Tab-separated table of C-alpha atoms in Angstrom:
chain	number	residue	atom	x	y	z
A	175	UNK	CA	61.250	85.993	64.490
A	176	UNK	CA	63.707	83.634	62.787
A	177	UNK	CA	63.495	83.333	58.995
A	178	UNK	CA	61.632	80.322	57.651
A	179	UNK	CA	63.848	77.435	56.655
A	180	UNK	CA	63.650	75.777	53.267
A	181	UNK	CA	62.291	72.280	52.843
A	182	UNK	CA	65.193	69.860	53.238
A	183	UNK	CA	63.582	67.405	50.831
A	184	UNK	CA	63.940	69.870	47.944
A	185	UNK	CA	66.844	72.119	48.911
A	186	UNK	CA	70.170	71.846	47.122
A	187	UNK	CA	73.368	70.922	48.933
A	188	UNK	CA	74.465	74.574	48.983
A	189	UNK	CA	71.071	75.717	50.307
A	190	UNK	CA	71.105	73.120	53.056
A	191	UNK	CA	74.552	74.185	54.181
A	192	UNK	CA	73.506	77.844	54.119
A	193	UNK	CA	70.454	77.084	56.251
A	194	UNK	CA	72.607	75.277	58.795
A	195	UNK	CA	74.921	78.288	58.975
A	196	UNK	CA	71.911	80.574	59.491
A	197	UNK	CA	70.634	78.295	62.261
A	198	UNK	CA	74.086	78.397	63.868
A	199	UNK	CA	74.054	82.197	63.794
A	200	UNK	CA	70.521	82.308	65.242
A	201	UNK	CA	71.586	80.130	68.169
A	202	UNK	CA	74.792	82.071	68.806
A	203	UNK	CA	72.887	85.375	68.756
A	204	UNK	CA	70.487	84.008	71.385
A	205	UNK	CA	72.691	81.944	73.706
A	206	UNK	CA	76.308	82.629	72.740
A	207	UNK	CA	78.944	80.305	71.322
A	208	UNK	CA	79.189	78.052	74.362
A	209	UNK	CA	75.425	77.672	74.615
A	210	UNK	CA	74.932	76.894	70.933
A	211	UNK	CA	75.175	73.090	70.854
A	212	UNK	CA	74.958	70.915	67.761
A	213	UNK	CA	71.650	69.559	69.041
A	214	UNK	CA	70.210	73.061	69.481
A	215	UNK	CA	71.377	74.064	66.034
A	216	UNK	CA	69.838	70.946	64.522
A	217	UNK	CA	66.549	71.626	66.292
A	218	UNK	CA	66.614	75.219	65.097
A	219	UNK	CA	67.164	74.100	61.516
A	220	UNK	CA	64.583	71.329	61.788
A	221	UNK	CA	67.042	68.553	60.952
A	222	UNK	CA	68.821	65.702	62.710
A	223	UNK	CA	72.300	65.958	64.167
A	224	UNK	CA	73.292	63.251	61.707
A	225	UNK	CA	72.494	65.507	58.768
A	226	UNK	CA	74.682	68.243	60.246
A	227	UNK	CA	77.604	65.789	60.301
A	228	UNK	CA	77.095	65.337	56.550
A	229	UNK	CA	78.042	69.002	56.025
A	230	UNK	CA	80.371	69.747	58.947
A	231	UNK	CA	82.928	67.650	60.786
A	232	UNK	CA	81.838	69.159	64.091
A	233	UNK	CA	80.889	72.297	65.963
A	234	UNK	CA	84.254	73.979	65.388
A	235	UNK	CA	83.843	73.822	61.616
A	236	UNK	CA	80.270	75.126	61.917
A	237	UNK	CA	81.481	78.073	63.989
A	238	UNK	CA	84.200	78.865	61.463
A	239	UNK	CA	81.661	78.844	58.632
A	240	UNK	CA	79.317	81.027	60.666
A	241	UNK	CA	82.042	83.565	61.465
A	242	UNK	CA	83.080	83.681	57.823
A	243	UNK	CA	79.442	84.282	56.833
A	244	UNK	CA	79.106	87.202	59.278
A	245	UNK	CA	82.297	88.903	58.138
A	246	UNK	CA	81.730	88.275	54.433
A	247	UNK	CA	78.154	89.513	54.741
A	248	UNK	CA	79.205	92.822	56.280
A	249	UNK	CA	81.906	93.396	53.681
A	250	UNK	CA	79.742	92.333	50.746
A	251	UNK	CA	76.906	94.657	51.760
A	252	UNK	CA	79.252	97.638	51.608
A	253	UNK	CA	80.831	96.499	48.350
A	254	UNK	CA	77.439	96.096	46.683
A	255	UNK	CA	76.463	99.602	47.804
A	256	UNK	CA	79.410	100.971	45.804
A	257	UNK	CA	77.844	100.195	42.451
A	258	UNK	CA	80.231	99.751	39.555
A	259	UNK	CA	78.095	101.895	37.235
A	260	UNK	CA	78.606	104.970	39.428
A	261	UNK	CA	81.370	107.571	39.367
A	262	UNK	CA	84.311	106.950	41.746
A	263	UNK	CA	83.267	109.729	44.150
A	264	UNK	CA	79.748	108.318	44.476
A	265	UNK	CA	81.096	104.782	44.921
A	266	UNK	CA	83.406	105.853	47.743
A	267	UNK	CA	80.632	107.835	49.432
A	268	UNK	CA	78.122	104.982	49.235
A	269	UNK	CA	80.686	102.477	50.500
A	270	UNK	CA	81.337	104.595	53.598
A	271	UNK	CA	77.636	105.139	54.250
A	272	UNK	CA	76.806	101.436	53.873
A	273	UNK	CA	79.326	100.545	56.575
A	274	UNK	CA	77.533	102.830	59.048
A	275	UNK	CA	73.887	102.088	58.342
A	276	UNK	CA	71.662	98.996	58.673
A	277	UNK	CA	71.980	96.102	58.059
A	278	UNK	CA	75.716	96.421	58.813
A	279	UNK	CA	74.942	98.408	61.956
A	280	UNK	CA	72.411	96.439	63.959
A	281	UNK	CA	72.371	94.824	67.375
A	282	UNK	CA	72.344	91.244	66.051
A	283	UNK	CA	75.451	91.819	63.943
A	284	UNK	CA	77.189	93.344	66.953
A	285	UNK	CA	76.226	90.398	69.173
A	286	UNK	CA	77.588	87.914	66.647
A	287	UNK	CA	80.787	89.902	66.102
A	288	UNK	CA	81.356	90.157	69.859
A	289	UNK	CA	80.742	86.433	70.309
A	290	UNK	CA	83.328	85.528	67.696
A	291	UNK	CA	85.991	88.161	68.276
A	292	UNK	CA	87.423	86.587	71.433
A	293	UNK	CA	88.362	83.475	69.441
A	294	UNK	CA	90.732	85.324	67.120
A	295	UNK	CA	93.596	85.380	69.653
A	296	UNK	CA	93.229	81.744	70.674
A	297	UNK	CA	92.134	79.922	67.506
A	298	UNK	CA	94.332	80.022	64.374
A	299	UNK	CA	91.358	79.192	62.142
A	300	UNK	CA	89.435	82.221	63.366
A	301	UNK	CA	92.559	84.359	63.070
A	302	UNK	CA	92.922	83.279	59.435
A	303	UNK	CA	89.301	84.127	58.653
A	304	UNK	CA	89.715	87.530	60.285
A	305	UNK	CA	92.934	88.179	58.364
A	306	UNK	CA	91.409	87.174	55.017
A	307	UNK	CA	88.385	89.411	55.567
A	308	UNK	CA	90.510	92.357	56.691
A	309	UNK	CA	92.746	92.081	53.642
A	310	UNK	CA	89.731	91.793	51.309
A	311	UNK	CA	88.187	94.887	52.877
A	312	UNK	CA	91.481	96.761	52.635
A	313	UNK	CA	91.848	95.851	48.947
A	314	UNK	CA	88.343	97.150	48.254
A	315	UNK	CA	89.093	100.433	50.037
A	316	UNK	CA	92.368	100.804	48.122
A	317	UNK	CA	90.546	100.209	44.826
A	318	UNK	CA	87.923	102.831	45.652
A	319	UNK	CA	90.500	105.363	46.813
A	320	UNK	CA	92.724	104.835	43.792
A	321	UNK	CA	89.823	105.385	41.377
A	322	UNK	CA	88.626	108.415	43.319
A	323	UNK	CA	92.008	110.153	43.306
A	324	UNK	CA	92.572	109.250	39.664
A	325	UNK	CA	89.262	110.961	38.875
A	326	UNK	CA	90.452	114.063	40.755
A	327	UNK	CA	93.683	114.124	38.764
A	328	UNK	CA	95.839	113.526	41.836
A	329	UNK	CA	96.863	109.887	41.663
A	330	UNK	CA	98.109	108.211	44.828
A	331	UNK	CA	101.267	106.159	45.126
A	332	UNK	CA	100.689	102.557	46.295
A	333	UNK	CA	102.196	103.471	49.677
A	334	UNK	CA	99.911	106.506	50.101
A	335	UNK	CA	96.882	104.490	49.029
A	336	UNK	CA	97.599	101.723	51.528
A	337	UNK	CA	98.176	104.216	54.334
A	338	UNK	CA	94.896	106.005	53.624
A	339	UNK	CA	93.045	102.676	53.360
A	340	UNK	CA	94.317	101.468	56.743
A	341	UNK	CA	93.333	104.742	58.410
A	342	UNK	CA	89.930	104.852	56.718
A	343	UNK	CA	89.231	101.279	57.813
A	344	UNK	CA	90.101	102.128	61.417
A	345	UNK	CA	87.869	105.197	61.290
A	346	UNK	CA	84.918	103.160	59.997
A	347	UNK	CA	85.506	100.426	62.594
A	348	UNK	CA	85.433	102.930	65.438
A	349	UNK	CA	82.263	104.659	64.285
A	350	UNK	CA	80.604	101.315	63.535
A	351	UNK	CA	81.269	100.066	67.049
A	352	UNK	CA	80.154	103.312	68.664
A	353	UNK	CA	77.020	103.584	66.549
A	354	UNK	CA	76.000	99.957	66.974
A	355	UNK	CA	76.505	99.965	70.733
A	356	UNK	CA	74.466	103.140	71.209
A	357	UNK	CA	72.334	103.525	68.092
A	358	UNK	CA	69.643	105.469	69.965
A	359	UNK	CA	72.062	108.352	70.606
A	360	UNK	CA	72.419	109.250	66.937
A	361	UNK	CA	70.092	110.737	64.350
A	362	UNK	CA	69.436	108.830	61.138
A	363	UNK	CA	72.281	110.391	59.121
A	364	UNK	CA	74.513	111.569	61.956
A	365	UNK	CA	77.083	108.780	61.898
A	366	UNK	CA	77.318	108.757	58.115
A	367	UNK	CA	77.701	112.545	58.037
A	368	UNK	CA	80.421	112.374	60.701
A	369	UNK	CA	82.195	109.606	58.795
A	370	UNK	CA	82.164	111.521	55.521
A	371	UNK	CA	83.463	114.689	57.179
A	372	UNK	CA	86.187	112.680	58.942
A	373	UNK	CA	87.191	110.920	55.739
A	374	UNK	CA	87.411	114.280	53.962
A	375	UNK	CA	89.788	115.503	56.671
A	376	UNK	CA	91.773	112.256	56.568
A	377	UNK	CA	92.168	112.399	52.788
A	378	UNK	CA	92.837	116.159	52.855
A	379	UNK	CA	89.830	116.910	50.658
A	380	UNK	CA	87.785	120.065	50.341
A	381	UNK	CA	85.081	120.104	53.075
A	382	UNK	CA	81.841	118.842	51.546
A	383	UNK	CA	83.539	116.980	48.688
A	384	UNK	CA	82.002	113.701	49.855
A	385	UNK	CA	78.814	115.324	51.126
A	386	UNK	CA	75.968	112.924	51.891
A	387	UNK	CA	73.177	113.100	49.337
A	388	UNK	CA	69.803	113.189	51.117
């Protein structure tokens, strides 16, 4: 069931725009990008098409905002899981786990990602959003890795840190896709356990150094 929308007579400008983005994502998840018309989105949000034009110049801008919301949401969920008040090892572990557990791994997120991904090669605006999100994610991974290795007393050079971050990102992406496409094939902690073991091997750590706390 779709989340209830706020009253448009009392909502702020930012809240109204957010609700329109959520309505756009709901429609795309149900009928795809081509099927999600401005009229359908307006109906879903309970507003007029004229109000949508107050916030977006057209469907293309709405789609860009929706794609940015999906990507930012996935990244932010993982970042928030790596709490700043925790030790570097715990932060790295929780970041990895968050990327391979709900809500980052769910069928709706996969459907939205798949709907948008084909636009990256043909639309410069989508390519820019993808690039910005990738670089933000990479910076976060580099920050976590740098702090972790500093804590271990084996600081990484910037080149080593970047190389590890790129590889770790690719590892997470692959497991995320596999786990989201076939979630029923894996036990509750199986993907996270596999990711942690793989990251330990990638970073040349002692087996069990990033062991999942249950």
